[in-house]
CSV table of C-alpha atoms in Angstrom, one decimal:
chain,number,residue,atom,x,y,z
A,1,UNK,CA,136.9,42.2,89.2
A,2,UNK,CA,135.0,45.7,88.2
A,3,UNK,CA,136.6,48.7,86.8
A,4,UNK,CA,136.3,50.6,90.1
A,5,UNK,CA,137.6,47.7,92.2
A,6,UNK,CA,140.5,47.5,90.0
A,7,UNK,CA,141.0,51.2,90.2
A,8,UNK,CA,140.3,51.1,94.1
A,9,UNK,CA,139.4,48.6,96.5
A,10,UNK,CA,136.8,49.9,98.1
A,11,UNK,CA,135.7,53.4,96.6
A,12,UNK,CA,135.2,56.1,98.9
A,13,UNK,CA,131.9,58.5,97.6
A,14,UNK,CA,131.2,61.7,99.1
A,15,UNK,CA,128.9,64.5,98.3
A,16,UNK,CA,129.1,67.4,96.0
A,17,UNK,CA,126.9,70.0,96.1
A,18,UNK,CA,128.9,72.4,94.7
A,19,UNK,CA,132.6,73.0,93.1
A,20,UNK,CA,134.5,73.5,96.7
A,21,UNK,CA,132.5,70.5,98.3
A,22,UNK,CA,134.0,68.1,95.4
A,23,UNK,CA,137.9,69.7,95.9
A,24,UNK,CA,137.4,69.5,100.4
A,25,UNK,CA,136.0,65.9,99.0
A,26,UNK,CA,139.2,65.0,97.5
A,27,UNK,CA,141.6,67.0,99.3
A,28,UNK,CA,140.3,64.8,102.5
A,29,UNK,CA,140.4,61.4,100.8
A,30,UNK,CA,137.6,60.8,98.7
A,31,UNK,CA,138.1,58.6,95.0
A,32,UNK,CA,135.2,60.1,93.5
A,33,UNK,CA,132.0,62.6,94.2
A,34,UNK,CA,128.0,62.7,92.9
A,35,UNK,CA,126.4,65.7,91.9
A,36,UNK,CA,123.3,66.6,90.2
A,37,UNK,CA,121.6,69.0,88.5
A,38,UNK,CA,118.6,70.6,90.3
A,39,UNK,CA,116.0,69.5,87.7
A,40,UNK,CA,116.6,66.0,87.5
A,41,UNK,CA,118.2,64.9,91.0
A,42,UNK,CA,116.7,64.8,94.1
A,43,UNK,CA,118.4,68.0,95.7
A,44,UNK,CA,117.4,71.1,94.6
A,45,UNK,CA,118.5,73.6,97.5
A,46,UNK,CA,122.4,74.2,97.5
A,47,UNK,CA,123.3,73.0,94.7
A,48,UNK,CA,125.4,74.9,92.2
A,49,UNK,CA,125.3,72.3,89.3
A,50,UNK,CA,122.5,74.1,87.6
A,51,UNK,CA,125.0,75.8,85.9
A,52,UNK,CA,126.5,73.8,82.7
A,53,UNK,CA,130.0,76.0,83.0
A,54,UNK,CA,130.3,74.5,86.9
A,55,UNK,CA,129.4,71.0,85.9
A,56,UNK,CA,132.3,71.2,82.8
A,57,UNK,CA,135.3,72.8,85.5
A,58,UNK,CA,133.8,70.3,88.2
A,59,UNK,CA,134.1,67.3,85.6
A,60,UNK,CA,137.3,68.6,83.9
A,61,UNK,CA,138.9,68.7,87.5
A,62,UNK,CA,137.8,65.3,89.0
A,63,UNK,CA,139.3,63.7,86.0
A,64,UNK,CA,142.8,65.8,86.0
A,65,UNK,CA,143.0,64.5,89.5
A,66,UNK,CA,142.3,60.8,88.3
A,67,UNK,CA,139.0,60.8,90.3
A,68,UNK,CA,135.5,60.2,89.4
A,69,UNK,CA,132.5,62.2,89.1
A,70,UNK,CA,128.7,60.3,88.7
A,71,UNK,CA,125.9,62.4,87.7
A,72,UNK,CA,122.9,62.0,89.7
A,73,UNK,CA,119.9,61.5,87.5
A,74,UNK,CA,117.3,60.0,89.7
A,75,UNK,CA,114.3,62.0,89.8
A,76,UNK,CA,111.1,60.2,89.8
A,77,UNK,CA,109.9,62.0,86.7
A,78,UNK,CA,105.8,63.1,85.6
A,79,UNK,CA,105.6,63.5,81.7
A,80,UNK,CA,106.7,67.3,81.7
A,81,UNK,CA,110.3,65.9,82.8
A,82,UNK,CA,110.6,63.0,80.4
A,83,UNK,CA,110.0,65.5,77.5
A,84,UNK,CA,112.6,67.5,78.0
A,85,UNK,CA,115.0,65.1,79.5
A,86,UNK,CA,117.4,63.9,76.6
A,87,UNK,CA,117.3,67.7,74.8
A,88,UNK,CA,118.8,69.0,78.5
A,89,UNK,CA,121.1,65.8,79.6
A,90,UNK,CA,123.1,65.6,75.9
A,91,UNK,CA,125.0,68.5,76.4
A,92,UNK,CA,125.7,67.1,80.3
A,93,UNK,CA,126.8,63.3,78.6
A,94,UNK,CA,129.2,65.5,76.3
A,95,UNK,CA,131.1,66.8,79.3
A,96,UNK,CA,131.7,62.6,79.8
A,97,UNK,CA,130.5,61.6,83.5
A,98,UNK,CA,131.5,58.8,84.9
A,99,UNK,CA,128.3,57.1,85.4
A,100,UNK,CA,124.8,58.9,85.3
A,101,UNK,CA,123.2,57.4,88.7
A,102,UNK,CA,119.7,56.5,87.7
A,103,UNK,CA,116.1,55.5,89.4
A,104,UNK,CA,113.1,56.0,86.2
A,105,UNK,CA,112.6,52.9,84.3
A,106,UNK,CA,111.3,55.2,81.3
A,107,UNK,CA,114.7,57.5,81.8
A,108,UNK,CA,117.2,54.6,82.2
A,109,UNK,CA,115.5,52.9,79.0
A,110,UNK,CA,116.1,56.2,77.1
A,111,UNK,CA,119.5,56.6,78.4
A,112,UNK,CA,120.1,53.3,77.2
A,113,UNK,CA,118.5,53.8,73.4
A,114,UNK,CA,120.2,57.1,72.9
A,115,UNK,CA,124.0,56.4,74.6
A,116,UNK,CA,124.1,52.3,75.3
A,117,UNK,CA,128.1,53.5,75.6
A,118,UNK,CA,127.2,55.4,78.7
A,119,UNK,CA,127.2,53.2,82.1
A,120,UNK,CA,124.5,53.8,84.4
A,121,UNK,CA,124.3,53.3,88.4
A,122,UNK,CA,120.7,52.4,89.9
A,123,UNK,CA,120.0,54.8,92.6
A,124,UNK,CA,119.1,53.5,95.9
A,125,UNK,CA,115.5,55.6,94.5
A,126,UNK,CA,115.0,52.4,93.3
A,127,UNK,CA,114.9,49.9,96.3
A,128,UNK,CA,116.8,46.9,95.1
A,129,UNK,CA,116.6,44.6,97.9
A,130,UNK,CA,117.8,41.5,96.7
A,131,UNK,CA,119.7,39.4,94.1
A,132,UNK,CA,117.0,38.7,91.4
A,133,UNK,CA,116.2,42.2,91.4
A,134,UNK,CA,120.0,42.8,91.0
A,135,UNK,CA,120.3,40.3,88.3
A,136,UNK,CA,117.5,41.7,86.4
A,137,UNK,CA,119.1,45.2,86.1
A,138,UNK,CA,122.3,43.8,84.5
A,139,UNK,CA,120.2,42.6,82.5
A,140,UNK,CA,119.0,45.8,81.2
A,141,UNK,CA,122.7,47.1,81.2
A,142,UNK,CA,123.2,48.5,84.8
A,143,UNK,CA,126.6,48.7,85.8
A,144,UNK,CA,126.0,49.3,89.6
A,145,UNK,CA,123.2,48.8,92.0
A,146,UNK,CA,123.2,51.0,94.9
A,147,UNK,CA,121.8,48.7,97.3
A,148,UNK,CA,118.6,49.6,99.5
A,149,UNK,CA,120.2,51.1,102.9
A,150,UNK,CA,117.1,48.1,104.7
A,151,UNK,CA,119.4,45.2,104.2
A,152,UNK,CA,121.5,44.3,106.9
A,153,UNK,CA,125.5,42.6,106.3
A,154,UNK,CA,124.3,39.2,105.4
A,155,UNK,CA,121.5,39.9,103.2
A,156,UNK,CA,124.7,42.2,101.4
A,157,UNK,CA,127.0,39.5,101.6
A,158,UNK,CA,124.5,37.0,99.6
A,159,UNK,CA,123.6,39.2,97.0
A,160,UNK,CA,127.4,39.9,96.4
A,161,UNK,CA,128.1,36.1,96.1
A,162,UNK,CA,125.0,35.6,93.9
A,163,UNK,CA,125.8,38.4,91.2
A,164,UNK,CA,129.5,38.6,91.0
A,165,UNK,CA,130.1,40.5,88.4
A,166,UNK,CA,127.9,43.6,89.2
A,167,UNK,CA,129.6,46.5,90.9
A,168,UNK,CA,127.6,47.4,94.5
A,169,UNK,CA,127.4,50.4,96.7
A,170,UNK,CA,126.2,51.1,100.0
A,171,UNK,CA,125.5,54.4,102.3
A,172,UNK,CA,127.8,54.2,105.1
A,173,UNK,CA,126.9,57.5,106.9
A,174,UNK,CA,124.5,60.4,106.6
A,175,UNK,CA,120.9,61.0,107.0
A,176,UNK,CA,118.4,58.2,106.9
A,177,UNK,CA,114.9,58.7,105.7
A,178,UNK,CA,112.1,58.2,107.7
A,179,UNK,CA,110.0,56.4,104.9
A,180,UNK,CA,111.3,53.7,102.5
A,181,UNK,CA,115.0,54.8,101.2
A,182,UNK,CA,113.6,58.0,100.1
A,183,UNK,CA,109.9,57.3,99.0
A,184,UNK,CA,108.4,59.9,101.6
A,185,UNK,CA,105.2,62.2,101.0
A,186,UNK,CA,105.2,64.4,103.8
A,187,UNK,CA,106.8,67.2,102.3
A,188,UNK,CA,104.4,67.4,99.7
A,189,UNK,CA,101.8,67.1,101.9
A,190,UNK,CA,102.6,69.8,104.3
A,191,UNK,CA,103.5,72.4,101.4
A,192,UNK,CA,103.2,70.9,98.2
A,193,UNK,CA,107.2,70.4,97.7
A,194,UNK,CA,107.5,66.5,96.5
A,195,UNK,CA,110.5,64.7,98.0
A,196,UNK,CA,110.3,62.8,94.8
A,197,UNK,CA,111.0,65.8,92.7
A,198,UNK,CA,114.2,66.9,94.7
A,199,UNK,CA,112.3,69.6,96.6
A,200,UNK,CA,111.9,67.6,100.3
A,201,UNK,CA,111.5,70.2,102.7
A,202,UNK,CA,112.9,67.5,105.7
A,203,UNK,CA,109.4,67.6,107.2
A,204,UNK,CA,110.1,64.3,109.3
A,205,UNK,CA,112.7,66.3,110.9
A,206,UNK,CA,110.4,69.4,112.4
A,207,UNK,CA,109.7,70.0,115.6
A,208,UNK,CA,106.2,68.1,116.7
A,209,UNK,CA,104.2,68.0,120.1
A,210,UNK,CA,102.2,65.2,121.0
A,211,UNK,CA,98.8,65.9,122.4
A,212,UNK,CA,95.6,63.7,123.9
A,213,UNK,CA,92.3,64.8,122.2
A,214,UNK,CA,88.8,63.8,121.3
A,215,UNK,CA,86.5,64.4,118.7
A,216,UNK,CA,83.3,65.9,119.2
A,217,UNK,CA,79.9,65.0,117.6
A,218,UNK,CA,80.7,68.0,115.3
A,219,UNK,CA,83.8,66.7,114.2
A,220,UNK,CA,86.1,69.0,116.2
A,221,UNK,CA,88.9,68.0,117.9
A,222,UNK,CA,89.4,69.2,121.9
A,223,UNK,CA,92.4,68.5,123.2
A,224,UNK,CA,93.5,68.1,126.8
A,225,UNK,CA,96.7,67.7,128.7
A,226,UNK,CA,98.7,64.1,128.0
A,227,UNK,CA,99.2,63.6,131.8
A,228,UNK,CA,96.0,64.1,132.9
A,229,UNK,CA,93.5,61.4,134.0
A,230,UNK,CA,91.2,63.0,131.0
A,231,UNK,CA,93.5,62.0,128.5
A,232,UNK,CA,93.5,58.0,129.1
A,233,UNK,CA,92.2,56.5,126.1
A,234,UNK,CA,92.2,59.5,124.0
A,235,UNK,CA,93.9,59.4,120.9
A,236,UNK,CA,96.9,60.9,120.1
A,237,UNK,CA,97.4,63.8,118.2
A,238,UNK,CA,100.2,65.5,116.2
A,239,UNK,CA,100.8,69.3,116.5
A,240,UNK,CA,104.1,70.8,114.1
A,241,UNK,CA,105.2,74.1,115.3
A,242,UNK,CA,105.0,76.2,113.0
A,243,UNK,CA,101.1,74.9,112.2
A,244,UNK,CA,99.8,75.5,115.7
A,245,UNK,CA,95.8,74.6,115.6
A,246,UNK,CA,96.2,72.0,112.8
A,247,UNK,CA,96.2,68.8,114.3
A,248,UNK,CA,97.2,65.2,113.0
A,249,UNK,CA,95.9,62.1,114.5
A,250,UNK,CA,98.6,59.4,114.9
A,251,UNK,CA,97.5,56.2,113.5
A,252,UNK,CA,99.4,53.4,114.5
A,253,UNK,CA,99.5,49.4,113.4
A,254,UNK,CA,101.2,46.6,114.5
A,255,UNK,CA,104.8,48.2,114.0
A,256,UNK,CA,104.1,51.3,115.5
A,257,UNK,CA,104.2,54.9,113.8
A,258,UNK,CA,106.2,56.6,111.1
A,259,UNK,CA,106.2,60.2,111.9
A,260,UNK,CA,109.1,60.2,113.8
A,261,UNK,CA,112.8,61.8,113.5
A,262,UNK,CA,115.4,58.5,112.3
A,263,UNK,CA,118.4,58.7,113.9
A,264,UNK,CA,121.6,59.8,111.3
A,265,UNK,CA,123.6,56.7,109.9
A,266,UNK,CA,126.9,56.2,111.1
A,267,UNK,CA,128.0,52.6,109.5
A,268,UNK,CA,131.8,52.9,110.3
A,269,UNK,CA,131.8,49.7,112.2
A,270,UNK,CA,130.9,47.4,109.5
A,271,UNK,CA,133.7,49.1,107.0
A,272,UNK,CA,135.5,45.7,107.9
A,273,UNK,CA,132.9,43.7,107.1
A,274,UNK,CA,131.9,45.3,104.1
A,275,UNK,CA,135.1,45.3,101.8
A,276,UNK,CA,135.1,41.2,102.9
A,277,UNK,CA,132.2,41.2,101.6
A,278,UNK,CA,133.8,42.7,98.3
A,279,UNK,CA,131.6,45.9,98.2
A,280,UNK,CA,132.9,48.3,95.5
A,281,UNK,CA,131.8,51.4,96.8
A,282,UNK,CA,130.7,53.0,100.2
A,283,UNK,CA,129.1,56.0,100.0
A,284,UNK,CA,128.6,59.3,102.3
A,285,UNK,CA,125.1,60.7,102.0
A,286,UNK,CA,124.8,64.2,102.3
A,287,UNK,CA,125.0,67.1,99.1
A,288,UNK,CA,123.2,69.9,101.4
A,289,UNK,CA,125.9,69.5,103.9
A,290,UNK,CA,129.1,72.2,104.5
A,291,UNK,CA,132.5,71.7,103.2
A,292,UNK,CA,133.0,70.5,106.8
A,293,UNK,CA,130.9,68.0,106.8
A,294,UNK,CA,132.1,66.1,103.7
A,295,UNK,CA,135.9,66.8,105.2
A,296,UNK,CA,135.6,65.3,108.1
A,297,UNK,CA,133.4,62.5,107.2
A,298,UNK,CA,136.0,61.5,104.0
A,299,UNK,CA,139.1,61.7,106.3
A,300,UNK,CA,137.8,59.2,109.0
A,301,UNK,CA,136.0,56.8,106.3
A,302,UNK,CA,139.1,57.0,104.3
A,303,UNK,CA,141.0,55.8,107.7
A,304,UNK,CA,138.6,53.5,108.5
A,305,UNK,CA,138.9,52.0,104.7
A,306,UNK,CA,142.5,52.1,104.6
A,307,UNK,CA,142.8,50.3,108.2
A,308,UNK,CA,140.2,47.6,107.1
A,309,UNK,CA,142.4,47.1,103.9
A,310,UNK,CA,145.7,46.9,105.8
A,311,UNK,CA,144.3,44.3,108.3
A,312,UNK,CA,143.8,46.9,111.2
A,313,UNK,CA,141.6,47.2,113.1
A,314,UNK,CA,138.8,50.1,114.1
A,315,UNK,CA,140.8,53.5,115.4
A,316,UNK,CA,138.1,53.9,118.4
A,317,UNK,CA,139.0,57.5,117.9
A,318,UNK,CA,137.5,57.8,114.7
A,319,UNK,CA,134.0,57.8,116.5
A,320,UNK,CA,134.7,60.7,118.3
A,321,UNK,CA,135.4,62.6,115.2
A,322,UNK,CA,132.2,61.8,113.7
A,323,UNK,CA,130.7,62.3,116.8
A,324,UNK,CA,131.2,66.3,116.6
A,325,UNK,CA,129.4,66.7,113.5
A,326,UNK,CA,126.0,68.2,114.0
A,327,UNK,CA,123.6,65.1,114.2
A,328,UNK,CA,120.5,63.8,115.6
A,329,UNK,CA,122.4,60.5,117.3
A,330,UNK,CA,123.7,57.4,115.3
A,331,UNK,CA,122.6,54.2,114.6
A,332,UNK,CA,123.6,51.7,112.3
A,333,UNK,CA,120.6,51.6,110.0
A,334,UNK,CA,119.6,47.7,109.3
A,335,UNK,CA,123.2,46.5,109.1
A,336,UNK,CA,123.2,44.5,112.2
A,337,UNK,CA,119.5,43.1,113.4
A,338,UNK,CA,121.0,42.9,117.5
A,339,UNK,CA,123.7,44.4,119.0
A,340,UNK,CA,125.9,42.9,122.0
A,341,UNK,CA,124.9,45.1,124.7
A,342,UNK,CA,129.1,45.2,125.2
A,343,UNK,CA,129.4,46.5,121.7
A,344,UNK,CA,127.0,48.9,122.1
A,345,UNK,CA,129.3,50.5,125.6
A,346,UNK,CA,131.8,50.4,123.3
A,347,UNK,CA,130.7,52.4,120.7
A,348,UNK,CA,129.1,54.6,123.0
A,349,UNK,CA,132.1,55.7,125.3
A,350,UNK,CA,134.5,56.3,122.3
A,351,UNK,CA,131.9,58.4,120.5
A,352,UNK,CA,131.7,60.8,123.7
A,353,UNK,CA,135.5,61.0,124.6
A,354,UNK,CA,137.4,62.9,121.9
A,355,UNK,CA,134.4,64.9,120.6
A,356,UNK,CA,134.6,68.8,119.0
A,357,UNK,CA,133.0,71.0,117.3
A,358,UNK,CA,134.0,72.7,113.7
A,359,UNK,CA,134.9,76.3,115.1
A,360,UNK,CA,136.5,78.2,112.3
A,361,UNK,CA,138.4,77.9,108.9
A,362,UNK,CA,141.5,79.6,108.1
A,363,UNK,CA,141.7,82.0,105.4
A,364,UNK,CA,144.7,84.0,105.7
A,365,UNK,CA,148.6,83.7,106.7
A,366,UNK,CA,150.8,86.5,108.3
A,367,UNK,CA,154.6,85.7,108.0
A,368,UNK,CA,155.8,88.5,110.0
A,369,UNK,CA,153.4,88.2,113.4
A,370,UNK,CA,153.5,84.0,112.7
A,371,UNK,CA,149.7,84.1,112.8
A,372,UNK,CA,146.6,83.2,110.9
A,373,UNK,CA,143.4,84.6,110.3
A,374,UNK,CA,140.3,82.6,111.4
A,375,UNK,CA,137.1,82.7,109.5
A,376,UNK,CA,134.6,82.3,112.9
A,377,UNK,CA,131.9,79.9,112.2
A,378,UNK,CA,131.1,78.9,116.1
A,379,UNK,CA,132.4,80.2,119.9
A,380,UNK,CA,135.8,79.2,121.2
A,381,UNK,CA,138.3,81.0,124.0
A,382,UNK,CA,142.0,81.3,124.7
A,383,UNK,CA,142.6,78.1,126.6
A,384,UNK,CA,140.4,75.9,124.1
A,385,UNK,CA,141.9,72.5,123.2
A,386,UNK,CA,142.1,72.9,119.4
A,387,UNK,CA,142.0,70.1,116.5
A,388,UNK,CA,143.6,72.3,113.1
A,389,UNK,CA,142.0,69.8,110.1
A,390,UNK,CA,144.2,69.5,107.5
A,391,UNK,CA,144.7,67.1,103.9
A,392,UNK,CA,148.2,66.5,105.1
A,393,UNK,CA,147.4,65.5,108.5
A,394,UNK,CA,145.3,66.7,112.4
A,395,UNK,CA,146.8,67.7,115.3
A,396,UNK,CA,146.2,69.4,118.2
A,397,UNK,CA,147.6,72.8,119.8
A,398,UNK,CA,146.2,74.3,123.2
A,399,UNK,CA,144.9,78.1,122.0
A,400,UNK,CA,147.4,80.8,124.0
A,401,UNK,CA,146.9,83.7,122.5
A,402,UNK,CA,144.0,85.2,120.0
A,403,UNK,CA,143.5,88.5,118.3
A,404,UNK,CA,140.5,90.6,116.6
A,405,UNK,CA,141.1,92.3,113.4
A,406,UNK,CA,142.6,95.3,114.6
A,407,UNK,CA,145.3,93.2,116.8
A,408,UNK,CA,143.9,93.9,120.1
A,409,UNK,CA,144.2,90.5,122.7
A,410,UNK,CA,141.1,89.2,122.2
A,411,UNK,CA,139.7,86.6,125.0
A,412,UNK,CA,136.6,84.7,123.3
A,413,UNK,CA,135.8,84.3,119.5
A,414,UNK,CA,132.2,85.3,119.9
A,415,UNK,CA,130.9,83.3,116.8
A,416,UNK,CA,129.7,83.2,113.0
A,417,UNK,CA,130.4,86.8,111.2
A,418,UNK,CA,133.5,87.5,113.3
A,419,UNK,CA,137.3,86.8,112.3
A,420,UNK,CA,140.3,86.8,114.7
A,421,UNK,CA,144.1,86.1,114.8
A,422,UNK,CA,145.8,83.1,116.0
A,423,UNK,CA,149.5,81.8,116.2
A,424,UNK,CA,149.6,78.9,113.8
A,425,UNK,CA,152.5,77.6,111.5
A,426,UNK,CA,152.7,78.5,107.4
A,427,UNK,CA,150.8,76.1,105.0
A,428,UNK,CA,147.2,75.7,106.8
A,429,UNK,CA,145.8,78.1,104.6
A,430,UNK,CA,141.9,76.7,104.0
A,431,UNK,CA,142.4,74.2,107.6
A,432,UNK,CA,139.2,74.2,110.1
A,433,UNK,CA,139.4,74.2,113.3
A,434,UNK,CA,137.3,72.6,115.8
A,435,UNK,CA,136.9,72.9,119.7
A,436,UNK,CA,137.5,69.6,121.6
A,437,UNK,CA,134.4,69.7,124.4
């Protein structure tokens, strides 16, 4: 059995991106966060691990509170990088990380030369996909693989019998990229920010219009309207909105075409599956995400892991609460090639029954009126069925009675900015709230 398995059954990973991410992280049920630092991870924008102090509290903390903290290393790095990679990471390998979670060859072997004591994770960066390649990195020392999110239960399940004694992890929810786990160009094609470098700008996810068009003998391209008898046989063309004129053909082979929006993983389903399977870790994707986000995701996956441990079964109301974060509909990646039509009804009508959206946070507690003050982050109204989110424990209450700032009754919460009053208990303080639709 691994370290972590010993330590827990099935580790629980969230996100970090900064210092309150990785305390909502563990406060809602997480046994251990991943940060980086901007210049050598793949997440550059809100990230506050830049800063050596942050890394040292955030460190210092997850270890007081007998968690873990890995250290996300993975850039893909050109020579620039490499030469100032082990001046910048020894004073980060002082503050002792876990793991550092890794992708380079060239980095991993100088991690290796110049701290063999330090154990090292293989990011999913670098697209292990099967048991040789699995056996090869412990090899070289790896103490983890972080599987490829293209391999479906079984293909798991038989690299886990073939290397035993190698700790795996898998993404079970978050966004899925569009290219090869993580190996996309667009961004630096559109504006020269490399996805590789940590500075993806989500192009895959911008808004594009499909158009019919032709090229001319001058090599300019007309275009004319999709549904018109003009545009049979024309090829197709690309147009992003904020690059009106410039247009993309869409070249397509036998599997069809890539620029496309993925749907967001949401792998709750095969929890189950994958502790029998002996997985040591299951992962939450998603450092650029709000406090929210990595709360509410770590309290259902930490249900759905402590059901799956304790024989239960899948709470169908778990879906629902994943099904109000903000996301661009859910599939289950490649773990399950086909679906039972049944299942699929199933998964659907839970996910849309129960749903809410994250409303407000509360900040503030007034003993003498009995009320709290809300932190407005979306709309909600007196008579709104209200979820408070809490580490000790959800429930409901049906809003009564709300006030502004000044104490006057107050009807509707108009949105992000504003903060109100509502009649809540002692002991919420730093609880959201979300609106049940």
């Amino acid at each position: 059995m691994s370290d972590a398995a010993a330590l827990f059954p099935a580790e629980l990973l969230a996100p970090a991106g900064s210092l309150n991410m990785m305390r909502t992280a563990f406060a809602f049920g997480a046994d251990a966060v991943y940060a980086g630092q901007p210049r050598y991870s793949l997440r550059v924008r809100n990230n506050d691990f830049g800063d050596l102090d942050m890394l040292a509290l955030a460190i210092g903390e997850a270890h007081d509170g007998g968690k873990r903290f890995y250290l996300v290393s993975n850039v893909i790095p050109h020579n620039a990088k490499v030469r100032t990679y082990l001046a910048d990471l020894a004073q980060v390998v002082e503050l002792k990380p876990d793991a550092l979670i890794m992708a380079d060859p060239g980095l991993i072997d100088l991690v290796r030369e110049t701290w063999p004591g330090m154990p090292v994770h293989l990011s999913v960066q670098a697209n292990t996909v099967n048991f040789a390649a699995v056996r090869f990195w412990k090899k070289l020392g790896i103490s983890r693989i972080i599987l490829s999110r293209e391999l479906s239960l079984d293909e798991i399940a038989e690299i886990r019998q073939e290397c035993p004694d190698i700790e795996l992890e898998v993404f079970i929810h978050g966004a899925l990229c569009i290219a090869y786990s993580g190996r996309c160009l667009l961004s630096g094609y559109f504006n020269h920010r490399d996805p590789n470098q940590g500075s993806c700008t989500n192009s895959c996810r911008w808004d594009y219009k499909v158009k019919a068009g032709s090229e001319d003998a001058s090599g300019d391209i007309r275009v004319c309207h999709p549904a018109s008898s003009e545009a049979v046989g024309k090829p197709w063309l690309l147009e992003e909105r904020e690059r009106p004129g410039e247009l993309m053909p869409i070249e397509e082979d036998e599997h069809g075409t890539y620029i496309m929006n993925s749907k967001d993983l949401r792998a709750i389903e095969h929890v189950h599956r994958l502790i029998e399977i002996g997985v040591d870790s299951l992962k939450i994707e998603g450092r650029t995400k709000s406090a929210y986000y990595v709360a509410r995701t770590a309290q259902v996956y930490r249900c759905a892991i402590d059901d799956a441990i304790a024989g239960r079964p899948l709470n169908p109301k778990l879906l629902g609460e994943l099904e109000g974060l903000a996301n661009r509909g859910y599939t289950d990646g490649f773990y399950q090639r086909h679906h039972e039509h049944d299942r699929q009804n199933y998964l659907r009508g839970h996910s849309e029954s129960g749903r809410s959206l994250y409303v407000g946070d509360v900040i503030e507690w007034d003993g003498v009126r009995g009320m709290v003050e809300i932190e407005v982050k979306n709309r909600f109204s007196v008579g709104d069925r209200i979820e408070v989110i809490h580490p000790a424990g959800n429930f409901e209450v049906r809003l009564e009675h709300m006030e502004n700032i000044d104490g006057a009754a107050l009807g509707v919460a108009p949105g992000n900015g504003h903060r109100v009053w509502i009649p809540l208990a002692e002991g919420l303080r730093g609880a959201m709230l979300a609106r049940f639709v």
